[in-house]
Coordinates of C-alpha atoms in Angstrom, one line a residue:
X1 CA 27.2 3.1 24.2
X2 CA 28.2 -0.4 24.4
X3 CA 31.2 -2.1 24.0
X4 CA 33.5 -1.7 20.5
X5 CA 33.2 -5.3 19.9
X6 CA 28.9 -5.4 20.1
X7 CA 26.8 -3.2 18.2
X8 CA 22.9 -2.8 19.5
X9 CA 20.7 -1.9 16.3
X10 CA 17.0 -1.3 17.4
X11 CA 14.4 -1.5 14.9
X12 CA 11.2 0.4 15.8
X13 CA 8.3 -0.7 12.8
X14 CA 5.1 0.8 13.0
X15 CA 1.7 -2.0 13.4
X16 CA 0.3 -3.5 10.3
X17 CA 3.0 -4.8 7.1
X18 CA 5.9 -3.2 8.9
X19 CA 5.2 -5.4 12.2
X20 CA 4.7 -8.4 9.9
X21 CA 7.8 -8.0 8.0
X22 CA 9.6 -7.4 11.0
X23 CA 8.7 -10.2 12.6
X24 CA 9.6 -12.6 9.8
X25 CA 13.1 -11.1 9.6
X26 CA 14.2 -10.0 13.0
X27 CA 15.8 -13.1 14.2
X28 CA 18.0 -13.6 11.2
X29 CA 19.7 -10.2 11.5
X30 CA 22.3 -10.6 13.7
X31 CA 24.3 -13.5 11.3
X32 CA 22.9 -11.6 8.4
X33 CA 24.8 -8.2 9.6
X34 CA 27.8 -10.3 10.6
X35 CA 27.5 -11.9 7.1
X36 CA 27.5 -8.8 5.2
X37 CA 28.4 -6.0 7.3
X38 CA 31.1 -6.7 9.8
X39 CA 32.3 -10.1 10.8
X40 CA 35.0 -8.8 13.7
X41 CA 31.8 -6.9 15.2
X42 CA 29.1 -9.0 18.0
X43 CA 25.8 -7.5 16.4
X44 CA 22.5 -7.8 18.6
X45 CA 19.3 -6.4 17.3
X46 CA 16.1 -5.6 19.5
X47 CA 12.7 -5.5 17.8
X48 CA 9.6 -3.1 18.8
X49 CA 6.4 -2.4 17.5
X50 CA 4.8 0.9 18.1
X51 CA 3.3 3.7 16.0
X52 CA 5.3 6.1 15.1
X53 CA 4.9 9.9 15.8
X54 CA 4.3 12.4 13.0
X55 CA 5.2 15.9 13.5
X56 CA 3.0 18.9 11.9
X57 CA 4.5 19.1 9.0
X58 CA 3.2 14.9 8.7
X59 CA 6.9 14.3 9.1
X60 CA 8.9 10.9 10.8
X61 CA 11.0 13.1 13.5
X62 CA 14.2 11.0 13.1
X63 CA 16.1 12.9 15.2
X64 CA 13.9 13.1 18.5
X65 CA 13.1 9.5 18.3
X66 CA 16.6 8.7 17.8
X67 CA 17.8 10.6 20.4
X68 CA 14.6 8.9 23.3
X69 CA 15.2 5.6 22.4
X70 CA 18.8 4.9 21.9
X71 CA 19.4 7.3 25.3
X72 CA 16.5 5.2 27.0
X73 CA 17.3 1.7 25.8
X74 CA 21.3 1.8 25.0
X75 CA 20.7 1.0 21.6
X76 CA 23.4 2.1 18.8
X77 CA 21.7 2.4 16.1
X78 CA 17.9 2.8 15.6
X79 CA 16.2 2.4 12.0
X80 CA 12.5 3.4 12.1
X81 CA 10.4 0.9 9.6
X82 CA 6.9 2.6 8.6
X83 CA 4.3 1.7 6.1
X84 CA 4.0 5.5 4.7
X85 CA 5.2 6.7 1.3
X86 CA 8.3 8.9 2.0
X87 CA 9.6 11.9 0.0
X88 CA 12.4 14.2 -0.1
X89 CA 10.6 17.1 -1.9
X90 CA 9.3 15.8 -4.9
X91 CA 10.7 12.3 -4.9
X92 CA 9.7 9.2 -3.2
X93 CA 12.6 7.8 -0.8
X94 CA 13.2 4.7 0.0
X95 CA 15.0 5.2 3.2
X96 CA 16.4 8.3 4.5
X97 CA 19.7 7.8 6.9
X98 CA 21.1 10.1 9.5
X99 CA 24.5 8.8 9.8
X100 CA 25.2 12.0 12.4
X101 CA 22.0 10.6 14.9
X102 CA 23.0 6.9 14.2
X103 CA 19.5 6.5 12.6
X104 CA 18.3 5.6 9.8
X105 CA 14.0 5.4 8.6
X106 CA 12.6 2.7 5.7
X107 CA 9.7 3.2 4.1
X108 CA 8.0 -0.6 2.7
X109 CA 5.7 1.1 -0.1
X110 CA 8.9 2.2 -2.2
X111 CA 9.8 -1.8 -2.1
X112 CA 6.3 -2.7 -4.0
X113 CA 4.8 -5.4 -3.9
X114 CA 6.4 -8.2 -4.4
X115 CA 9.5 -10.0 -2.4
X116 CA 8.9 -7.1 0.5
X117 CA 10.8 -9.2 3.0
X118 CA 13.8 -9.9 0.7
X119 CA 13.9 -6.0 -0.5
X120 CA 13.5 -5.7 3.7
X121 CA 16.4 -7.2 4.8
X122 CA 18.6 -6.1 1.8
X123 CA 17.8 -2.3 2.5
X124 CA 18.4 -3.3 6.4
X125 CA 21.6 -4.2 5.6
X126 CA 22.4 -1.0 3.3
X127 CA 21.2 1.0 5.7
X128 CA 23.1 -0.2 9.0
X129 CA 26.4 -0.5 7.2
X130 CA 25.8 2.9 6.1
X131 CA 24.8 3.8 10.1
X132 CA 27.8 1.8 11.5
X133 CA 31.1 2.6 8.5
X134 CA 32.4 5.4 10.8
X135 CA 32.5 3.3 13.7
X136 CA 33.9 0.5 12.1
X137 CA 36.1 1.8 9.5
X138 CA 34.5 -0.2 6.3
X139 CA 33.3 1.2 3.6
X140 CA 30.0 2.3 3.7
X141 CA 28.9 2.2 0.1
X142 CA 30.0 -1.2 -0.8
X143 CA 31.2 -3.1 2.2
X144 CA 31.0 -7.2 1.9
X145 CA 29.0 -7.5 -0.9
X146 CA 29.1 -10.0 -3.5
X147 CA 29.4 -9.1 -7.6
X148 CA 25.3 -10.4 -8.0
X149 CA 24.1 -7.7 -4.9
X150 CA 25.9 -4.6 -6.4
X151 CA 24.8 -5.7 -9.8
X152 CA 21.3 -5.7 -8.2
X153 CA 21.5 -2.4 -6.6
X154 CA 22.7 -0.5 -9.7
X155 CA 19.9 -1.8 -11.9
X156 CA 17.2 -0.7 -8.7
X157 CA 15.0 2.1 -9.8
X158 CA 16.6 4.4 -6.8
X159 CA 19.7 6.8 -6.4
X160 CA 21.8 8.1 -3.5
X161 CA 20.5 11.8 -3.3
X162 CA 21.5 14.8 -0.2
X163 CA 19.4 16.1 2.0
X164 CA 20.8 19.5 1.4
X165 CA 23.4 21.7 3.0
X166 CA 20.8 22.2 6.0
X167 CA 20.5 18.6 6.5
X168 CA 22.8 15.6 7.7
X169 CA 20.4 12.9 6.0
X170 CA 21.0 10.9 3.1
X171 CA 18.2 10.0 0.8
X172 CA 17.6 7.1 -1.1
X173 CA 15.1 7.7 -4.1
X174 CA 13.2 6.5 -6.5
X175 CA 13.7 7.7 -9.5
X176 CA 11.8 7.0 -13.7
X177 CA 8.8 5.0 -14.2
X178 CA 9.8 1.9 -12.5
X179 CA 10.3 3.8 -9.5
X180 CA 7.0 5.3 -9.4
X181 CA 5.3 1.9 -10.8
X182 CA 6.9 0.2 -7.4
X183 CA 5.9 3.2 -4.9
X184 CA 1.8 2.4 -6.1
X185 CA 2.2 -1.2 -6.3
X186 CA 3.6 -1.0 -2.8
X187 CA 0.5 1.5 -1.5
X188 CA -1.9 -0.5 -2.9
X189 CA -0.8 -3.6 -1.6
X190 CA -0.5 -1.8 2.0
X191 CA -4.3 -0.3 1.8
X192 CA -5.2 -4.3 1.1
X193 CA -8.0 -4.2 -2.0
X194 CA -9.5 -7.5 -1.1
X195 CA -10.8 -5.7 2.4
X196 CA -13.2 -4.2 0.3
X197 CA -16.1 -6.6 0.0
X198 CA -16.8 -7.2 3.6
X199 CA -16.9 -3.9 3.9
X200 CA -19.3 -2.9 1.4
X201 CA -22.5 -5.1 2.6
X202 CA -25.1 -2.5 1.0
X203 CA -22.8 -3.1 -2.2
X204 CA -22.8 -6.5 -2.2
X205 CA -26.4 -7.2 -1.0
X206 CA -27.6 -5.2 -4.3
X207 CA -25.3 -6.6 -6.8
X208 CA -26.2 -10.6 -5.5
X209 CA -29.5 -9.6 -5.9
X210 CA -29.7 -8.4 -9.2
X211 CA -27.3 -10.9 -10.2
X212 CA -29.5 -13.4 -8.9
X213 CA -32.6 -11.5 -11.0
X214 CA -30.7 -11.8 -14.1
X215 CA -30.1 -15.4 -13.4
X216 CA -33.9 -16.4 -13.4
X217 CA -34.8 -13.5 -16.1
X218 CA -35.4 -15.4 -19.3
X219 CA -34.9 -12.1 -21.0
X220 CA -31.2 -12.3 -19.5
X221 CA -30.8 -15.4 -21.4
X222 CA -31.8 -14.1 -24.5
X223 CA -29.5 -11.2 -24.2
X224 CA -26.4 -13.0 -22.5
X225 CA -26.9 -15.3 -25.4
X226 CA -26.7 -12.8 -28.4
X227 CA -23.8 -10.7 -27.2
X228 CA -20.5 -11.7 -28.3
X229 CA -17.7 -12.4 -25.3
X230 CA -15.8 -9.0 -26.5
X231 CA -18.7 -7.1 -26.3
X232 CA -19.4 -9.2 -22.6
X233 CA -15.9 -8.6 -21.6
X234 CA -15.9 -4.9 -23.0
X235 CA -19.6 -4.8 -20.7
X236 CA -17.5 -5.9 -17.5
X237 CA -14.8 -3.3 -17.8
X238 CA -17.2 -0.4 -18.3
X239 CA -19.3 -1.9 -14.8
X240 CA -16.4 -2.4 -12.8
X241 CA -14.6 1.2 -13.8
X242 CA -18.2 2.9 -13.1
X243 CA -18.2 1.4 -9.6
X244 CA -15.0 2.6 -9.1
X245 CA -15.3 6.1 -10.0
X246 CA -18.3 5.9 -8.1
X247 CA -17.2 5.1 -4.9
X248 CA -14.0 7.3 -5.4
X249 CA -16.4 10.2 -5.8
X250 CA -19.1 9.5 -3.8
X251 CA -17.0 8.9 -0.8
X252 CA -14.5 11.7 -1.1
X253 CA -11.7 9.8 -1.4
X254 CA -10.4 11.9 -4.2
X255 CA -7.6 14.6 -2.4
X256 CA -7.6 17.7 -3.6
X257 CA -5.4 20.0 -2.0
X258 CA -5.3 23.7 -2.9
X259 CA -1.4 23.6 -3.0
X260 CA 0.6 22.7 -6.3
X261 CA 3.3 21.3 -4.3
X262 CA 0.6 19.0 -2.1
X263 CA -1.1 18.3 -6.0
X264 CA 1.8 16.5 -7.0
X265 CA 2.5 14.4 -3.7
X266 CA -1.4 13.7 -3.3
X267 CA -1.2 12.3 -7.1
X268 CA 0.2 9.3 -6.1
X269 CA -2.3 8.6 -3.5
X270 CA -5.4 9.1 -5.4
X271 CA -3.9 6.7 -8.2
X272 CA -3.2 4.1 -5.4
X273 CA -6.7 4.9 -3.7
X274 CA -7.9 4.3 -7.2
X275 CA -6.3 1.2 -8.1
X276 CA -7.1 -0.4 -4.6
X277 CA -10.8 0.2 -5.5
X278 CA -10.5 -1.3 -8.9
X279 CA -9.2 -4.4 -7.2
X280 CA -11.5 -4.5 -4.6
X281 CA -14.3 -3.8 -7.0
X282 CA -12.4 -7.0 -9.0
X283 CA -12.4 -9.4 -6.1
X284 CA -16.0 -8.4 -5.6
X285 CA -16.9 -9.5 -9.5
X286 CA -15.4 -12.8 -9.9
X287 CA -16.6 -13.7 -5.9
X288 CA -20.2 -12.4 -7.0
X289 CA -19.4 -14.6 -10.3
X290 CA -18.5 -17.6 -8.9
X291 CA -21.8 -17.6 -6.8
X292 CA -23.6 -16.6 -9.7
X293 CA -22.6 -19.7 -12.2
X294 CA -23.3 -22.0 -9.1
X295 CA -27.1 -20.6 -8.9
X296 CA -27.4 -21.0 -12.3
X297 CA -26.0 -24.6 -12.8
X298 CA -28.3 -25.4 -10.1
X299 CA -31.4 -23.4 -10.6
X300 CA -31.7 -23.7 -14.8
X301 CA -32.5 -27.0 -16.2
X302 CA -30.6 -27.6 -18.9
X303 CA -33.6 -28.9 -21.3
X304 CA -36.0 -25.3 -20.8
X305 CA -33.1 -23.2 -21.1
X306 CA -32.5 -24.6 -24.5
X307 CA -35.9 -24.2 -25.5
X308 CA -35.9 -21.0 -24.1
X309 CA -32.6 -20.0 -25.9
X310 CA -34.1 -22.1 -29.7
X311 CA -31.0 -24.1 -29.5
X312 CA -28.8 -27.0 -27.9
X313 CA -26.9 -25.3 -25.0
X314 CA -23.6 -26.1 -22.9
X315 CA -21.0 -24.1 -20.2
X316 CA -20.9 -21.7 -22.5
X317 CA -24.2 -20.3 -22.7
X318 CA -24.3 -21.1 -18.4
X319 CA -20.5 -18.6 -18.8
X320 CA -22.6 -15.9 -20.9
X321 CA -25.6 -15.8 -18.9
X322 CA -23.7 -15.5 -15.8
X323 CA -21.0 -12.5 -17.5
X324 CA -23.9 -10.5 -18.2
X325 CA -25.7 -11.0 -14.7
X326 CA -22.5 -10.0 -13.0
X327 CA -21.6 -7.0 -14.6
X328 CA -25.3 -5.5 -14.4
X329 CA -25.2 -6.4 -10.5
X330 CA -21.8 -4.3 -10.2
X331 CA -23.5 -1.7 -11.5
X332 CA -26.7 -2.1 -8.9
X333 CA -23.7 -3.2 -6.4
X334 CA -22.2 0.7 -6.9
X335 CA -26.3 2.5 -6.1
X336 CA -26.3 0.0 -3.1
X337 CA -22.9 1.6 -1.9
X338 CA -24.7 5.0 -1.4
X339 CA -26.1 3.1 2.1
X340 CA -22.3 3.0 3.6
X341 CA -21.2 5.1 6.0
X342 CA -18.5 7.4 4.3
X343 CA -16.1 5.8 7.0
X344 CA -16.7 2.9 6.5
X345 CA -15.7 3.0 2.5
X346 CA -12.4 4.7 3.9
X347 CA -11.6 1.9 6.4
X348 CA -12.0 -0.5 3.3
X349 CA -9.8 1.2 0.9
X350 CA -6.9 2.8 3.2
X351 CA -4.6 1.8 5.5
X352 CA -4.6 2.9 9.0
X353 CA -1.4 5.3 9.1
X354 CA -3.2 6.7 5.3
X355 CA -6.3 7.6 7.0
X356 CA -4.5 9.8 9.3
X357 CA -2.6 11.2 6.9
X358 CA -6.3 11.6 5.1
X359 CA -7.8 13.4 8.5
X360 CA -4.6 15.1 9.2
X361 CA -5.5 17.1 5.4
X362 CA -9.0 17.2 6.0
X363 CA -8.7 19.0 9.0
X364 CA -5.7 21.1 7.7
X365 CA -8.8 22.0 4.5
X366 CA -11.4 22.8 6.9
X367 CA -9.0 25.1 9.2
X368 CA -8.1 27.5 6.7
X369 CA -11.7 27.9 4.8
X370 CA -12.5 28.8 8.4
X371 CA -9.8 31.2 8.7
X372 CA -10.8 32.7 5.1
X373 CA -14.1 32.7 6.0
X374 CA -13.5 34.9 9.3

């Protein structure tokens, strides 16, 4: 233990956004705790990167890594920063805190996906003065905070909620629709959408190509150029939902646990598994249309394509032609994912840490059919 005047707060983040944000933020903490926290108090924070352990139960063991690190490196206070969705039962936490172990974990998911680092180094702060108000004697709930920060907190999507009478940790959850609607945005911008298309070359091979079909199809024309742009734009929706659901069923990416209590917490995933492919699948569209209108500009003349079409023609009937090709080569794009390996499609669409959480099931699924089998 270190001196009263210095506190040590080691932050441990696992690789991936929680490194990133980190990284970006690290240096500023010290005059940010001595800002907000404790001003009498010399704060020194040490930064690591390393993944952290999950124990069988696919649990963050506070505790243990608590006790190793701060005996081991003569740290404080440790706060564990991972890029898995949290709960406490049912709910989705924010950050559980151990004020007992002088640690405290923060899951980035629950702060969506938007100002991460901002939401970051706010909940840092939360957290440490929670971690540190026996120590120091300040209040741990509301501390140095202006009228604008505890105006911000109460309208947060998250409330203060116990760990039980068996535990020493403090949940913070989120609660209502906006909670939940900042838990996915957060997953999905961890498992990265726009990884996707490199990913998917079988995919992406067959949809250029039958774009690129379309493109010099004079049959296209006549098509592109009788359907109205709801009916095009309705067309898109349908192609890019059907590549979806495709891949989310071909690849069994869809979790189905036999448990009601593992249904409701794998919900969340397959929405976010679902979303990221919808995105991917989006960035994969407009990429695939962008090349598309270029081929055409370049490959129609203008003069046939009017004769072709019976009348004088312009960007729009290049637009129209171009919609039409697109969406029928997402459709050709979502036969040509059958040629990816299954792993592959999983690398794409999940983060690193979800995959094991992914395996961990599988292998959990597999164990006891064996067992019912025998």
């Amino acid at each position: 233990m270190n001196g009263p005047d210095e506190v040590v707060v080691g932050v441990v983040a696992d690789e991936g956004l929680p490194e990133q944000v980190m990284a970006r933020i690290a240096d500023d903490l010290p005059g940010v705790f001595a800002a907000r926290v404790s001003g009498a108090t010399r704060w020194r924070v040490e930064h690591r990167v390393e993944q952290l352990p999950l124990d069988q139960d696919g649990d963050i063991p506070m505790r243990t890594l608590s006790q190793r690190h701060r005996r081991d490196r003569d740290w404080d206070l440790l706060v564990l920063v991972t890029d898995l969705p949290r709960r406490a039962g049912t709910k989705p936490i924010v950050a559980g805190i151990d004020i007992e172990h002088g640690v405290a974990m923060i899951s980035l998911p629950a702060l969506g996906a938007v100002l991460v680092r901002h939401r970051a180094r706010a909940l840092l702060i939360r957290v440490v003065r929670q971690l540190v108000s026996p120590r120091l004697g300040i209040d741990g709930d509301h501390g140095r905070r202006g009228a604008l920060a505890r105006l911000r907190e109460m309208l947060a999507p998250t409330q203060r909620m116990s760990g039980g009478h068996r535990s020493a940790v403090t949940h913070l959850a989120l609660v209502g629709l906006r909670g939940q609607l900042r838990l996915l945005a957060g997953m999905v911008r961890d498992n990265r959408p726009w990884r996707l298309v490199p990913h998917l070359a079988g995919a992406t091979a067959a949809a250029a190509g039958t774009a690129a079909y379309g493109v010099i199809t004079s049959s296209f024309w006549r098509l592109a150029d009788a359907l109205a742009p709801l009916r095009l734009a309705a067309i898109t929706v349908v192609t890019v939902l059907i590549m979806t659901v495709w891949l989310m069923m071909y690849n069994h990416l869809w979790d189905r646990p036999s448990e009601a209590a593992e249904r409701r917490k794998a919900l969340m995933y397959n929405i976010s598994t679902a979303t990221t492919l919808a995105l991917g699948v989006a960035c994969m569209y407009a990429i695939l249309f962008v090349l598309a209108l270029i081929a055409a500009v370049v490959l129609i003349d203008s003069g046939y394509f009017a004769q072709t079409l019976g009348h004088p023609v312009g960007l729009g009937s290049y637009l129209n032609l171009v919609w039409l090709c697109s969406s029928v080569g997402i459709v050709a794009g979502a036969l040509g994912s059958s040629l990816e390996d299954e792993e592959t499609v999983r690398k794409a669409t999940y983060s690193r840490r979800e995959r094991e959480r992914q395996e961990r099931n599988r292998r959990r699924r597999e164990d006891r059919t064996s067992a019912d089998r025998q």
